[in-house]
CSV table of C-alpha atoms and ligand atoms in Angstrom, one decimal:
chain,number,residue,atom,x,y,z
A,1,UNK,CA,12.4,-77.9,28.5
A,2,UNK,CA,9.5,-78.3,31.2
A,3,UNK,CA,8.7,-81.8,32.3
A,4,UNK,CA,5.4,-82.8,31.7
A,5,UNK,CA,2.9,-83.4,34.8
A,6,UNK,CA,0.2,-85.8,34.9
A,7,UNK,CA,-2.0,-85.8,38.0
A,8,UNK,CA,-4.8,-87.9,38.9
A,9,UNK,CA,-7.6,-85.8,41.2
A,10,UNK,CA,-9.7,-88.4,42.6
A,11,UNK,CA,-12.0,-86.5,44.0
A,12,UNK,CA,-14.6,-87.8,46.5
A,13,UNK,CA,-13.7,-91.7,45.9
A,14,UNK,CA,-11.4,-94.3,47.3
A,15,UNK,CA,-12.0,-95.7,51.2
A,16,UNK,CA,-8.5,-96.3,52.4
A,17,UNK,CA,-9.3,-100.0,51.5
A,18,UNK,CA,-10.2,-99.3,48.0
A,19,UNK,CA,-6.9,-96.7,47.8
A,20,UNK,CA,-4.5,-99.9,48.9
A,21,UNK,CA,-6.2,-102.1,46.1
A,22,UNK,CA,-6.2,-98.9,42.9
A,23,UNK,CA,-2.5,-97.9,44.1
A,24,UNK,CA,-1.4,-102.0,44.0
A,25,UNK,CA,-2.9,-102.0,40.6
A,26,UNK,CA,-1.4,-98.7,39.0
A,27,UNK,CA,1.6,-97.7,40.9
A,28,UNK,CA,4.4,-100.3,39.2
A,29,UNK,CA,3.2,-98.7,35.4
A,30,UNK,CA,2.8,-95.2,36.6
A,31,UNK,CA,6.5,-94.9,38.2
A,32,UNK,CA,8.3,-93.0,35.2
A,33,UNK,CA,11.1,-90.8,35.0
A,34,UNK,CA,9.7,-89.5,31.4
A,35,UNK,CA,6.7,-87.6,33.5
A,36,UNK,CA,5.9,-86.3,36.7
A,37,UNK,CA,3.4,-88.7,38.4
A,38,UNK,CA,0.8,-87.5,41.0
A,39,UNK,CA,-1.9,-89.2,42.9
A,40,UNK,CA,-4.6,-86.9,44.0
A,41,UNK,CA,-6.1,-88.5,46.9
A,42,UNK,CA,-8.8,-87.6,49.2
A,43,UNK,CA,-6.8,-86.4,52.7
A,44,UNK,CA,-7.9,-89.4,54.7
A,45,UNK,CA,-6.4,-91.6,52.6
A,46,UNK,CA,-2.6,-89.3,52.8
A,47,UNK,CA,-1.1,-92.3,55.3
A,48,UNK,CA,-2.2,-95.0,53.2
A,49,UNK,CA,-1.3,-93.9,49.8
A,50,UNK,CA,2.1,-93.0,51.1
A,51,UNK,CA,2.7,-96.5,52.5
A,52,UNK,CA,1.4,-97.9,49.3
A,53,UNK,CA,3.8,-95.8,47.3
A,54,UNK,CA,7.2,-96.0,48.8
A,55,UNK,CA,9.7,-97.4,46.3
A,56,UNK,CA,8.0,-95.4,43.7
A,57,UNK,CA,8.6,-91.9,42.5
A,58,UNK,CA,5.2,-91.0,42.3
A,59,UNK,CA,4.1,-88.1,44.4
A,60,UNK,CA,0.8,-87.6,46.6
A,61,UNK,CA,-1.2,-84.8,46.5
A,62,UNK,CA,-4.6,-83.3,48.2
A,63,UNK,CA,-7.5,-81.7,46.7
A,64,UNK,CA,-8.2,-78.8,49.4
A,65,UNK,CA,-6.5,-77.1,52.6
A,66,UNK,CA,-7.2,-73.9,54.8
A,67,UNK,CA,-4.8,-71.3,54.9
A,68,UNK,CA,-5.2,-70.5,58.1
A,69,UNK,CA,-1.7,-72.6,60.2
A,70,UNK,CA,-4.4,-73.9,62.7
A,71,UNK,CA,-7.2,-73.7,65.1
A,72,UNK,CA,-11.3,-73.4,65.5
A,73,UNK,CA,-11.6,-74.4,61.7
A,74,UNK,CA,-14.5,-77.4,61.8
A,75,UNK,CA,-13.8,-79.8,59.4
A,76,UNK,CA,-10.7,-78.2,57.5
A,77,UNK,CA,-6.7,-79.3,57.5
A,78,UNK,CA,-3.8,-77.1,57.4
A,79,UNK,CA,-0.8,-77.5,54.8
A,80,UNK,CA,1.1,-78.4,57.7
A,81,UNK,CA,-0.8,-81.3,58.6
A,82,UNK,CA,-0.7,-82.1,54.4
A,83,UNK,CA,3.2,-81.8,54.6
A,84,UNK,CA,3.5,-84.3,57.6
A,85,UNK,CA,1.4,-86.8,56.5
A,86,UNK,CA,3.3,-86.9,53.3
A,87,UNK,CA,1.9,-85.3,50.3
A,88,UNK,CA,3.2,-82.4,48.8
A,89,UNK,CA,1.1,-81.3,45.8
A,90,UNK,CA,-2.1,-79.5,46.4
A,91,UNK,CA,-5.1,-78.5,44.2
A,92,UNK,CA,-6.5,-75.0,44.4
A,93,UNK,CA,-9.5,-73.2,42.7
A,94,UNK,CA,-11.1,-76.3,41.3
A,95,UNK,CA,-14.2,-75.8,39.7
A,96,UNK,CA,-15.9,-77.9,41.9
A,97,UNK,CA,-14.4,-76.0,45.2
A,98,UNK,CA,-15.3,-72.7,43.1
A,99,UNK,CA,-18.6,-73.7,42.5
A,100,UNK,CA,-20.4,-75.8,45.4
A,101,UNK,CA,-18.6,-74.5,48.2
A,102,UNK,CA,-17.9,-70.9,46.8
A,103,UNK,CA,-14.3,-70.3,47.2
A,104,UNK,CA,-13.9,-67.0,45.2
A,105,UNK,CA,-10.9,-65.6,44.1
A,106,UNK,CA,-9.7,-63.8,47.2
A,107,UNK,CA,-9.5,-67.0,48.7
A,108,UNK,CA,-7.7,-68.6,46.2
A,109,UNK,CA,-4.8,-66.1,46.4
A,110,UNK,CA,-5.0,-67.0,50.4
A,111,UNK,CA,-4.4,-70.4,49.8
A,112,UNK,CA,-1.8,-69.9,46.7
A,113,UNK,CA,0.2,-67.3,49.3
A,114,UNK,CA,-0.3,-70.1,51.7
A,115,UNK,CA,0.8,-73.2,49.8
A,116,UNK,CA,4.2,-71.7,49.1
A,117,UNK,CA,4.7,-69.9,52.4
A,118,UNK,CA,4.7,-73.7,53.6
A,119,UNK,CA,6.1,-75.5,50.9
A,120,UNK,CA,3.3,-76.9,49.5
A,121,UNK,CA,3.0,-77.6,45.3
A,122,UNK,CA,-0.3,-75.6,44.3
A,123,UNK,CA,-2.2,-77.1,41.3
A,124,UNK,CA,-4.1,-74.1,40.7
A,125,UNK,CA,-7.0,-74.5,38.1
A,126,UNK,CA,-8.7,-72.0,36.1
A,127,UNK,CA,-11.6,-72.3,33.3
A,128,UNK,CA,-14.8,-70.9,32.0
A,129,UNK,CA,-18.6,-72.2,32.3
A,130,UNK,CA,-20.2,-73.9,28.8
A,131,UNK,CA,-22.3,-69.8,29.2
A,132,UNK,CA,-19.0,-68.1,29.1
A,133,UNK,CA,-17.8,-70.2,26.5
A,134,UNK,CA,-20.6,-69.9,24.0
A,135,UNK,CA,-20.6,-65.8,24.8
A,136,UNK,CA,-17.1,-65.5,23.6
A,137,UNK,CA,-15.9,-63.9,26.8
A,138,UNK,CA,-14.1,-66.7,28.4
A,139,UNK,CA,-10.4,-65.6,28.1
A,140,UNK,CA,-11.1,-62.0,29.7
A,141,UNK,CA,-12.9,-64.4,32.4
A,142,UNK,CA,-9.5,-66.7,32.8
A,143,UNK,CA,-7.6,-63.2,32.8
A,144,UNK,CA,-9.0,-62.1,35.7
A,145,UNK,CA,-8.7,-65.9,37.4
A,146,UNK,CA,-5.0,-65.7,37.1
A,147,UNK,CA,-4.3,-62.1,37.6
A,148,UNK,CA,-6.1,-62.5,41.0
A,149,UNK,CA,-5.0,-66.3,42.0
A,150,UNK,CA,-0.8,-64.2,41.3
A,151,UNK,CA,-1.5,-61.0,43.3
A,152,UNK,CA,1.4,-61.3,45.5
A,153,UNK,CA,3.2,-63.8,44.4
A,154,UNK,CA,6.8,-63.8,43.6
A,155,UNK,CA,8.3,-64.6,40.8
A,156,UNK,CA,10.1,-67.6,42.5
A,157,UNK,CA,6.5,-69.1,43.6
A,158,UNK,CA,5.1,-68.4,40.2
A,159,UNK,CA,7.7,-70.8,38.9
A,160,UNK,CA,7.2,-73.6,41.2
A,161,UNK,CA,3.0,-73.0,40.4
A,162,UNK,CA,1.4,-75.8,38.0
A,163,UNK,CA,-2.1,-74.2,36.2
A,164,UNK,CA,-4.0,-76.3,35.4
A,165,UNK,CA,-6.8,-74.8,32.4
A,166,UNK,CA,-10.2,-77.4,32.9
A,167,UNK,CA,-13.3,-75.8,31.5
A,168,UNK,CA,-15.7,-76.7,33.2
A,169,UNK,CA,-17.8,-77.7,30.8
A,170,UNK,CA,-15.6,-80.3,29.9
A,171,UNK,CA,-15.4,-81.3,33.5
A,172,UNK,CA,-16.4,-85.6,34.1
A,173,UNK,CA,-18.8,-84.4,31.1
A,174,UNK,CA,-17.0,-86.9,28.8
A,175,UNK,CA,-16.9,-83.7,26.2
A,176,UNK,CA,-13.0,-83.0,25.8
A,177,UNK,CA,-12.2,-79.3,24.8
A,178,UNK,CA,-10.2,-80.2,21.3
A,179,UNK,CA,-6.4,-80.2,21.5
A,180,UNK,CA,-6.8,-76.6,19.7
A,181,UNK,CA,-9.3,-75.3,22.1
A,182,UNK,CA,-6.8,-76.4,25.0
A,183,UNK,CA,-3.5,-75.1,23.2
A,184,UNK,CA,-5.5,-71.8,22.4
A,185,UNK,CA,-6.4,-70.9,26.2
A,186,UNK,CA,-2.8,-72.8,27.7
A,187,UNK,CA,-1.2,-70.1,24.9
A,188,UNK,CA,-3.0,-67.0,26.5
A,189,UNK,CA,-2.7,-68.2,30.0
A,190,UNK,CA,1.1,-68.7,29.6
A,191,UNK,CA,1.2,-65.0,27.7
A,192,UNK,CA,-0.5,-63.5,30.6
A,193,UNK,CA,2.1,-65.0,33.1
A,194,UNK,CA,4.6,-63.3,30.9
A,195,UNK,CA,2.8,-59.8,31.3
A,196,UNK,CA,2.3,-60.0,35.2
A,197,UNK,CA,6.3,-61.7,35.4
A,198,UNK,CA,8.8,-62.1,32.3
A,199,UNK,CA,9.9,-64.4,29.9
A,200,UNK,CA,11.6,-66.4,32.2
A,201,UNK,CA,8.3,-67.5,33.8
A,202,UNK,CA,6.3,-67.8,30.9
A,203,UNK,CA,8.7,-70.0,29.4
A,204,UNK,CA,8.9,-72.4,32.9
A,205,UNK,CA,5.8,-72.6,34.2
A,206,UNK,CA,3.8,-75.9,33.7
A,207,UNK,CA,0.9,-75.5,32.5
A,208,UNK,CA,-2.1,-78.6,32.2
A,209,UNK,CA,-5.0,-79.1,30.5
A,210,UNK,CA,-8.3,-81.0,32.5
A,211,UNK,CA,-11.6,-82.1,31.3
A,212,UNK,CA,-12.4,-85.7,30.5
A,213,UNK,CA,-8.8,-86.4,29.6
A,214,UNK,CA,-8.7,-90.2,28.2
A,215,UNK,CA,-5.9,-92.8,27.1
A,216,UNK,CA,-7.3,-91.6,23.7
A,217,UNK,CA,-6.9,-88.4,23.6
A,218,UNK,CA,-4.0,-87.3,26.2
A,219,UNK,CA,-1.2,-87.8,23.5
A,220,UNK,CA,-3.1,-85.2,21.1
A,221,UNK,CA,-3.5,-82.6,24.0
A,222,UNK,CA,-0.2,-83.5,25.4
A,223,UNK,CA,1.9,-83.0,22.6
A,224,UNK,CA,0.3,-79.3,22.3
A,225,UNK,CA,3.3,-76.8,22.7
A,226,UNK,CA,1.9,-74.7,25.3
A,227,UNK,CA,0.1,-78.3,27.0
A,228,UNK,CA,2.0,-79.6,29.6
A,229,UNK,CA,0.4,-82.6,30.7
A,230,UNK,CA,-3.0,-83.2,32.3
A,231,UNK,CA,-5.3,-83.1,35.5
A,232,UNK,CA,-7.4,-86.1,35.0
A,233,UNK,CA,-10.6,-87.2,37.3
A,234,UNK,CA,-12.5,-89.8,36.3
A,235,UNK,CA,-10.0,-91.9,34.2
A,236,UNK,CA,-7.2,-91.6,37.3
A,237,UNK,CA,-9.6,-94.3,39.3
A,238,UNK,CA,-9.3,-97.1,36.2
A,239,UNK,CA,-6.4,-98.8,35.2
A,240,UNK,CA,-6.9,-96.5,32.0
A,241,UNK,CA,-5.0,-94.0,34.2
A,242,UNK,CA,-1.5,-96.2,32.8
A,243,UNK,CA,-2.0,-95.4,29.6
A,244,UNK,CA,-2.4,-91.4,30.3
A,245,UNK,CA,1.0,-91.3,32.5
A,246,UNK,CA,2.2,-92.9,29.5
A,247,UNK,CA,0.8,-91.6,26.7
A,248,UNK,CA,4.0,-91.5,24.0
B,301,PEP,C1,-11.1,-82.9,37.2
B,301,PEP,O1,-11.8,-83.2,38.1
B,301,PEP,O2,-10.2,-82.1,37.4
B,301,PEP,C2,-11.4,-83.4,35.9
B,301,PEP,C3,-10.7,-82.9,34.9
B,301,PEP,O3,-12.3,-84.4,35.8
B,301,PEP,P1,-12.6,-85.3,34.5
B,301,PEP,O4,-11.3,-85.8,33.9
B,301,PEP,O5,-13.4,-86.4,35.0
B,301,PEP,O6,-13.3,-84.5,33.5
């Protein structure tokens, strides 16, 4: 039975100020046992949201690292410095990352290798453009995403590896893939872990769906078989966020 997962990427927002004030307004109703809870938070705001949090079992996450352990790498942090400040969860291969400042696939397996070598969570996400989509080629497109994001990787750190599917064209577009179009691509991405491990792994590994994920439509998508909860931006900033984590 895989526990669901439910993280909040908050991209570029929240000063440390406004993290104190959006963690003392969710943090009471987003600290469950039913899911697993994590806070997304830009790296400056690590210290803060970890203060902010204690007593809760919600977990902290960052949106980027380096793989590299340290060194002349201006204006990048090392999942050391991720693990010491507190979080453990950490985004890879967002679109957004992919896209405006073109991380390609090699270095995505890089930082997947390096977020288990050092006991970081990866959230590693995957998902075609609306072009892809409408050409009919998208699933030989998220093929080769996961196939290369796994080269390497055991089957132990496959396990311990949330996907997360987020088309992008559904990315803070307000335009929600349908909870068939999300179950569909969750259904192949899981069957491809199977061929590249075994059944074992395919039946374990979490899998999320992301893309304008609201407290309207995360039960539908959630409730999918092969949907194991979400990677939400734009609704993890508003108090809407409660009523994802606790969408039953
Ligand atoms: C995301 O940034 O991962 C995301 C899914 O954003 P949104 O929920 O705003 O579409």
């Amino acid at each position: 039975m895989r526990k669901k997962i439910v993280a909040g990427n908050w991209k570029m927002n929240m000063t440390v100020s406004e993290t104190k004030d959006l963690i003392a307004k969710l943090k009471d109703k987003c600290s469950t046992n039913d899911v697993d809870v994590v806070f997304v938070v830009p790296s400056i705001d690590v210290t803060t949201a970890k203060e902010c949090l204690k007593g809760t079992n919600i977990k902290l996450g960052t949106q980027n690292f380096y793989y590299e352990d340290k060194g002349a790498f201006t204006g990048e942090i090392s999942a050391k410095m991720i693990l010491d400040a507190g979080a453990e969860y950490v985004i890879i291969g967002h679109s957004e990352r992919r896209n405006i400042f073109k991380e390609d696939d090699a270095m995505i397996n890089k930082k997947l290798l390096k977020a288990h070598s050092s006991g970081l969570k990866p959230i590693l996400c995957c998902g075609e453009s609306l072009e892809l989509r409408e050409k009919g080629t998208y699933k030989d497109f998220i093929e080769k995403q996961i196939k290369s994001a796994f080269e390497n990787v055991s089957e132990s750190d496959a396990l311990n590896t949330v996907i997360a599917y987020e088309p992008i064209w559904a990315i803070g577009t307000g335009k929600t893939a349908t909870s068939d179009e999300a179950e569909e691509v969750c259904k192949f991405i899981r069957e491809i872990i199977g061929k590249l491990y075994n059944d074992n792994v395919k039946s374990n590994i979490r899998i999320q769906y992301g893309g304008s994920v609201n407290a309207g439509n995360a039960r539908e998508l959630f409730e999918k078989e092969d949907i194991d909860g979400g990677l939400v931006g734009g609704a993890s900033l508003k108090e809407e966020f409660i009523n994802i984590v606790n969408y039953k």
